[in-house]
Coordinates of C-alpha atoms in Angstrom, one line a residue:
M28 CA 0.0 0.0 0.0
N29 CA 2.8 2.4 0.9
K30 CA 4.6 1.6 -2.4
F31 CA 1.3 2.4 -4.3
R32 CA 0.9 5.7 -2.5
F33 CA 4.6 6.6 -3.2
T34 CA 4.0 5.8 -6.9
V35 CA 0.9 8.0 -7.0
K36 CA 2.8 10.8 -5.4
L37 CA 5.6 10.5 -8.0
V38 CA 3.0 10.6 -10.8
V39 CA 1.4 13.7 -9.4
I40 CA 4.8 15.5 -9.0
A41 CA 5.8 14.5 -12.5
T42 CA 2.6 15.8 -13.9
F43 CA 2.9 19.1 -12.1
L44 CA 6.5 19.6 -13.3
L45 CA 5.6 18.8 -16.9
A46 CA 2.7 21.3 -16.7
F47 CA 5.0 24.0 -15.3
A48 CA 7.6 23.3 -17.9
S49 CA 4.9 23.5 -20.6
I50 CA 3.8 26.9 -19.3
A51 CA 7.3 28.2 -19.1
Q52 CA 8.1 27.0 -22.6
A53 CA 5.0 28.6 -24.0
Q54 CA 6.3 32.1 -23.0
A55 CA 8.7 33.2 -25.7
T56 CA 10.9 36.3 -25.6
R57 CA 9.5 37.3 -29.1
T58 CA 6.0 36.5 -30.3
W59 CA 4.1 37.4 -33.4
V60 CA 0.6 38.5 -34.4
S61 CA -1.1 38.5 -37.9
G62 CA -4.4 39.5 -39.3
V63 CA -4.9 35.9 -40.4
G64 CA -3.5 34.4 -37.1
D65 CA -5.4 32.6 -34.3
D66 CA -5.0 33.1 -30.6
V67 CA -4.9 29.3 -30.0
N68 CA -1.6 29.3 -31.8
P69 CA 1.8 29.5 -29.9
C70 CA 2.3 33.0 -31.4
S71 CA 5.4 31.9 -33.3
R72 CA 6.4 33.5 -36.6
T73 CA 5.0 30.5 -38.5
A74 CA 1.9 30.2 -36.3
P75 CA 1.0 33.7 -35.1
C76 CA -1.7 34.9 -32.8
K77 CA -4.7 37.0 -33.9
T78 CA -4.6 39.8 -31.2
Y79 CA -2.2 41.6 -28.9
A80 CA -4.2 40.4 -25.9
G81 CA -3.9 36.8 -27.1
A82 CA -0.1 37.2 -27.5
I83 CA 0.4 38.8 -24.0
S84 CA 0.1 35.5 -22.0
K85 CA 2.5 33.7 -24.4
T86 CA 5.2 36.5 -24.2
A87 CA 7.8 36.4 -21.4
A88 CA 8.3 39.5 -19.2
N89 CA 10.4 42.1 -21.0
G90 CA 9.7 40.3 -24.3
E91 CA 8.4 41.7 -27.6
I92 CA 5.3 41.3 -29.7
S93 CA 5.9 41.9 -33.4
T94 CA 3.4 42.4 -36.1
L95 CA 3.7 40.4 -39.3
D96 CA 1.1 42.2 -41.5
P97 CA -1.5 45.0 -41.4
G98 CA -4.5 44.4 -39.3
G99 CA -6.6 45.4 -36.3
F100 CA -5.2 43.6 -33.2
G101 CA -7.5 44.8 -30.5
A102 CA -7.3 46.7 -27.2
V103 CA -4.9 45.3 -24.7
T104 CA -4.0 45.5 -21.0
I105 CA -0.3 45.2 -20.1
T106 CA 0.8 44.1 -16.6
K107 CA 4.5 43.4 -17.2
G108 CA 7.5 44.7 -19.0
M109 CA 6.7 44.5 -22.7
T110 CA 7.3 46.0 -26.2
I111 CA 4.5 46.0 -28.7
D112 CA 5.8 46.9 -32.2
G113 CA 3.4 47.4 -35.0
T114 CA 6.4 47.3 -37.4
T115 CA 6.6 49.2 -40.7
G116 CA 7.6 46.5 -43.1
A117 CA 4.5 44.7 -44.5
G118 CA 2.1 47.1 -42.7
F119 CA 1.1 49.1 -39.6
G120 CA -0.3 47.5 -36.5
S121 CA -3.7 49.0 -35.6
I122 CA -5.9 49.1 -32.5
L123 CA -9.5 50.1 -33.0
A124 CA -10.9 51.2 -29.6
V125 CA -14.5 52.2 -29.8
G126 CA -15.8 53.2 -26.4
V127 CA -12.9 51.6 -24.6
T128 CA -9.2 52.5 -24.0
G129 CA -6.8 51.2 -26.6
V130 CA -3.9 50.3 -24.3
I131 CA -3.9 50.1 -20.5
V132 CA -0.5 49.8 -18.7
N133 CA -1.0 48.6 -15.2
D134 CA 2.0 46.9 -13.6
T135 CA 1.3 47.1 -9.9
T136 CA 4.8 45.8 -9.0
G137 CA 6.1 49.1 -10.4
V138 CA 9.1 47.6 -12.3
A139 CA 7.7 47.3 -15.8
V140 CA 9.1 49.3 -18.7
V141 CA 6.5 49.3 -21.5
T142 CA 7.3 50.4 -25.1
L143 CA 4.6 51.0 -27.7
R144 CA 6.1 51.5 -31.2
N145 CA 4.6 51.9 -34.7
L146 CA 1.0 51.7 -33.6
A147 CA -2.2 53.4 -34.9
I148 CA -4.7 53.7 -32.0
N149 CA -8.1 54.8 -33.3
G150 CA -11.0 55.9 -31.1
A151 CA -13.3 56.3 -34.1
S152 CA -14.7 59.5 -32.6
N153 CA -17.3 57.4 -31.0
G154 CA -18.0 57.2 -27.3
I155 CA -15.7 57.4 -24.3
G156 CA -12.2 56.0 -24.0
N157 CA -8.5 57.0 -24.1
G158 CA -5.8 56.0 -26.5
I159 CA -3.3 55.0 -23.8
R160 CA -3.7 55.0 -20.0
F161 CA -0.6 54.6 -17.9
L162 CA -1.8 53.6 -14.4
A163 CA 1.2 51.8 -12.9
G164 CA 4.7 50.7 -13.8
K165 CA 8.2 52.1 -14.0
A166 CA 8.2 53.7 -17.4
L167 CA 6.1 54.2 -20.5
I168 CA 7.8 54.8 -23.9
V169 CA 5.6 55.8 -26.9
E170 CA 7.5 56.0 -30.3
D171 CA 6.3 56.5 -33.8
C172 CA 2.6 56.2 -33.0
D173 CA -0.6 57.8 -34.4
I174 CA -3.3 58.3 -31.8
F175 CA -6.6 59.9 -32.9
G176 CA -10.3 60.0 -32.5
F177 CA -10.8 60.0 -28.7
T178 CA -13.4 62.7 -28.5
G179 CA -15.3 61.8 -25.3
T180 CA -15.3 63.9 -22.2
V181 CA -12.4 65.7 -20.6
S182 CA -11.6 62.7 -18.5
N183 CA -12.5 60.1 -21.1
G184 CA -11.2 61.6 -24.4
R185 CA -7.5 61.7 -24.0
G186 CA -4.8 60.6 -26.5
I187 CA -2.4 59.7 -23.7
S188 CA -3.5 59.8 -20.0
V189 CA -0.8 59.3 -17.3
E190 CA -2.7 58.7 -14.1
L191 CA -0.1 57.3 -11.6
T192 CA -0.6 56.7 -7.9
A193 CA 3.1 56.1 -7.2
G194 CA 6.4 57.5 -8.2
P195 CA 8.9 58.5 -9.3
R196 CA 8.0 57.3 -12.8
N197 CA 9.1 58.2 -16.3
V198 CA 7.3 58.9 -19.6
V199 CA 8.8 59.4 -23.1
I200 CA 6.7 60.3 -26.1
K201 CA 8.7 60.6 -29.3
D202 CA 8.0 61.1 -33.1
T203 CA 4.2 60.7 -32.5
N204 CA 1.0 62.3 -33.8
I205 CA -1.9 62.9 -31.5
T206 CA -4.9 64.4 -33.2
N207 CA -8.7 64.9 -32.9
C208 CA -8.9 64.2 -29.2
T209 CA -10.5 66.2 -26.4
T210 CA -7.2 66.3 -24.5
G211 CA -3.9 65.4 -26.3
V212 CA -1.8 64.4 -23.3
R213 CA -2.5 64.7 -19.6
I214 CA 0.2 63.9 -17.0
T215 CA -0.3 63.6 -13.2
T216 CA 0.6 61.5 -10.2
S217 CA -0.9 61.5 -6.7
T218 CA 2.4 60.8 -4.9
S219 CA 6.1 61.7 -5.5
F220 CA 6.5 62.9 -9.1
V221 CA 6.5 61.9 -12.8
T222 CA 9.0 63.2 -15.4
A223 CA 8.0 63.3 -19.0
V224 CA 9.9 64.1 -22.2
M225 CA 8.0 64.9 -25.3
D226 CA 10.2 65.1 -28.4
N227 CA 9.0 65.8 -32.0
V228 CA 5.4 65.3 -31.1
N229 CA 2.5 66.8 -33.2
I230 CA -0.6 67.5 -31.0
D231 CA -3.4 68.9 -33.1
A232 CA -7.1 69.3 -32.1
T233 CA -8.2 69.1 -35.8
G234 CA -11.0 71.5 -34.8
N235 CA -10.4 75.1 -33.9
Q236 CA -10.2 76.2 -30.2
V237 CA -13.1 74.1 -29.0
A238 CA -14.0 75.0 -25.4
G239 CA -12.6 72.6 -22.9
T240 CA -9.9 71.1 -25.2
T241 CA -6.3 71.0 -24.1
G242 CA -3.2 69.9 -26.0
V243 CA -1.0 69.1 -23.0
E244 CA -2.2 69.3 -19.4
V245 CA 0.4 69.1 -16.7
A246 CA -1.4 68.4 -13.4
A247 CA -0.1 67.6 -10.0
N248 CA 3.5 66.5 -9.6
G249 CA 4.3 66.6 -13.3
F250 CA 7.7 67.7 -14.6
V251 CA 7.6 67.9 -18.3
S252 CA 10.0 68.8 -21.1
I253 CA 8.4 69.6 -24.5
R254 CA 10.9 70.0 -27.3
D255 CA 10.8 70.4 -31.1
S256 CA 7.1 69.8 -31.1
S257 CA 3.9 71.4 -32.5
I258 CA 0.7 72.1 -30.5
S259 CA -2.2 73.6 -32.4
R260 CA -5.9 74.6 -32.5
W261 CA -6.8 73.9 -28.8
A262 CA -8.6 76.1 -26.3
N263 CA -5.3 75.7 -24.3
G264 CA -2.2 74.6 -26.0
I265 CA -0.3 73.9 -22.8
N266 CA -2.2 74.2 -19.5
V267 CA -0.3 73.8 -16.2
T268 CA -3.0 73.0 -13.6
G269 CA -0.7 71.4 -11.0
G270 CA 0.4 74.8 -9.5
A271 CA 3.7 74.9 -7.8
A272 CA 3.9 71.1 -7.7
S273 CA 4.6 71.1 -11.5
E274 CA 7.2 72.4 -13.9
V275 CA 7.3 72.7 -17.6
S276 CA 10.1 73.5 -20.1
V277 CA 9.2 74.3 -23.7
I278 CA 12.1 74.2 -26.1
G279 CA 12.0 74.8 -29.9
T280 CA 8.3 74.3 -30.1
T281 CA 5.5 75.9 -32.1
L282 CA 2.2 76.9 -30.5
F283 CA -0.2 77.8 -33.3
N284 CA -3.8 79.0 -33.4
N285 CA -4.7 78.2 -29.8
L286 CA -7.1 80.4 -27.8
V287 CA -4.3 80.4 -25.2
G288 CA -0.9 79.1 -26.3
Y289 CA 0.6 78.5 -22.8
A290 CA -1.4 78.8 -19.6
V291 CA 1.3 78.8 -17.0
G292 CA -0.9 78.7 -13.8
G293 CA 1.1 78.8 -10.6
S294 CA 4.1 76.8 -11.8
T295 CA 7.7 77.6 -12.5
S296 CA 8.2 77.3 -16.3
E297 CA 10.6 78.1 -19.0
V298 CA 10.2 78.7 -22.7
T299 CA 13.1 79.1 -25.2
S300 CA 13.6 79.1 -29.0
S301 CA 9.9 78.7 -29.5
Q302 CA 7.3 80.2 -31.8
F303 CA 3.9 81.6 -30.7
A304 CA 1.8 82.3 -33.9
R305 CA -1.9 83.4 -34.2
N306 CA -2.9 82.4 -30.7
G307 CA -5.6 84.5 -29.0
T308 CA -3.1 85.0 -26.2
A309 CA 0.4 83.6 -26.4
I310 CA 1.0 83.2 -22.7
T311 CA -1.2 83.7 -19.6
L312 CA 0.5 83.9 -16.2
A313 CA -1.6 83.6 -13.0
G314 CA 1.0 83.2 -10.3
G315 CA 4.2 81.3 -10.4
V316 CA 7.2 82.2 -12.6
I317 CA 7.9 82.0 -16.3
R318 CA 11.4 82.5 -17.6
T319 CA 11.8 83.4 -21.2
G320 CA 14.6 85.0 -23.2
C321 CA 14.9 86.9 -26.5
D322 CA 15.1 83.8 -28.7
N323 CA 11.3 83.3 -28.9
F324 CA 9.1 84.5 -31.8
F325 CA 5.7 86.1 -31.0
S326 CA 3.1 87.1 -33.6
G327 CA -0.3 88.6 -32.8
A328 CA -1.4 90.5 -29.6
P329 CA -1.6 90.4 -26.7
Q330 CA 1.6 88.4 -26.3
V331 CA 1.5 87.9 -22.5
E332 CA -1.3 88.5 -20.0
I333 CA -0.2 88.6 -16.3
S334 CA -2.7 88.5 -13.5
G335 CA -0.1 87.3 -10.9
G336 CA 3.4 85.9 -10.7
A337 CA 6.6 87.1 -12.4
L338 CA 7.9 87.2 -16.0
T339 CA 11.7 87.2 -16.0
N340 CA 14.4 87.8 -18.6
A341 CA 11.7 88.7 -21.1
C342 CA 11.8 90.4 -24.4
V343 CA 8.0 90.3 -24.8
K344 CA 5.3 92.9 -24.1

């Protein structure tokens, strides 16, 4: 009887180990999706999956999901380090997000670095939802993406929404177009701080100065650098709502045809080598400090409206 029990235990242990090995083996460092794939596949290059969500569970932490051909690969929630690459060879990876958020990044361990590259994220101008929501993780990197059509409410119509509850955290947005949204980018964290670098980003409302729209909102504890970018046709091009707990640097950037180009609020901000063209008001300052030199270009009047705070090193009216 004891020998029989011992044999049964060995069989159970062996079965468990085989199952564990099978699961581990199923997670590859690189997986693939295709418009003609199937999520029951192992997500290999020769047997790709159908959706990004289907490939997530078969991709190891810090691995990469690559896209074989054009297609719509569905909304996805990411809870570990990951790169999703829409690629540019055979076609562009697309996420159609109607009434939902296209990509949610929510790694509660706080160690994940998530990169989203070469993706088109389309809200279809229908219902609520954001293009990308960054809720938890170490860093979010968005490169060479098109995000558009998120036209819901102020809180549910954002191209990129950074809504962190822990910090410090990091965000990079590079070589990306964000158009036809209620808010282009919003950045905030409830504790510590979040630093964000926006480089060569086009943020365009598509409509003209619609009330309540904002190109970039920097809320509580946001420290943001915007360089070599274009922000156009919003009610507020840049709006710093985080007060003294936020800072913004604007470098080599064009703010065009906004009702207010740069609403500084109560923050400490800098602007250099930038162009303010055809805005209702270029800069509004209501407390805080804005530092600006003689290397900026202003067209139209008034250039700066001050209701509080200080304008330093200025060559503007």
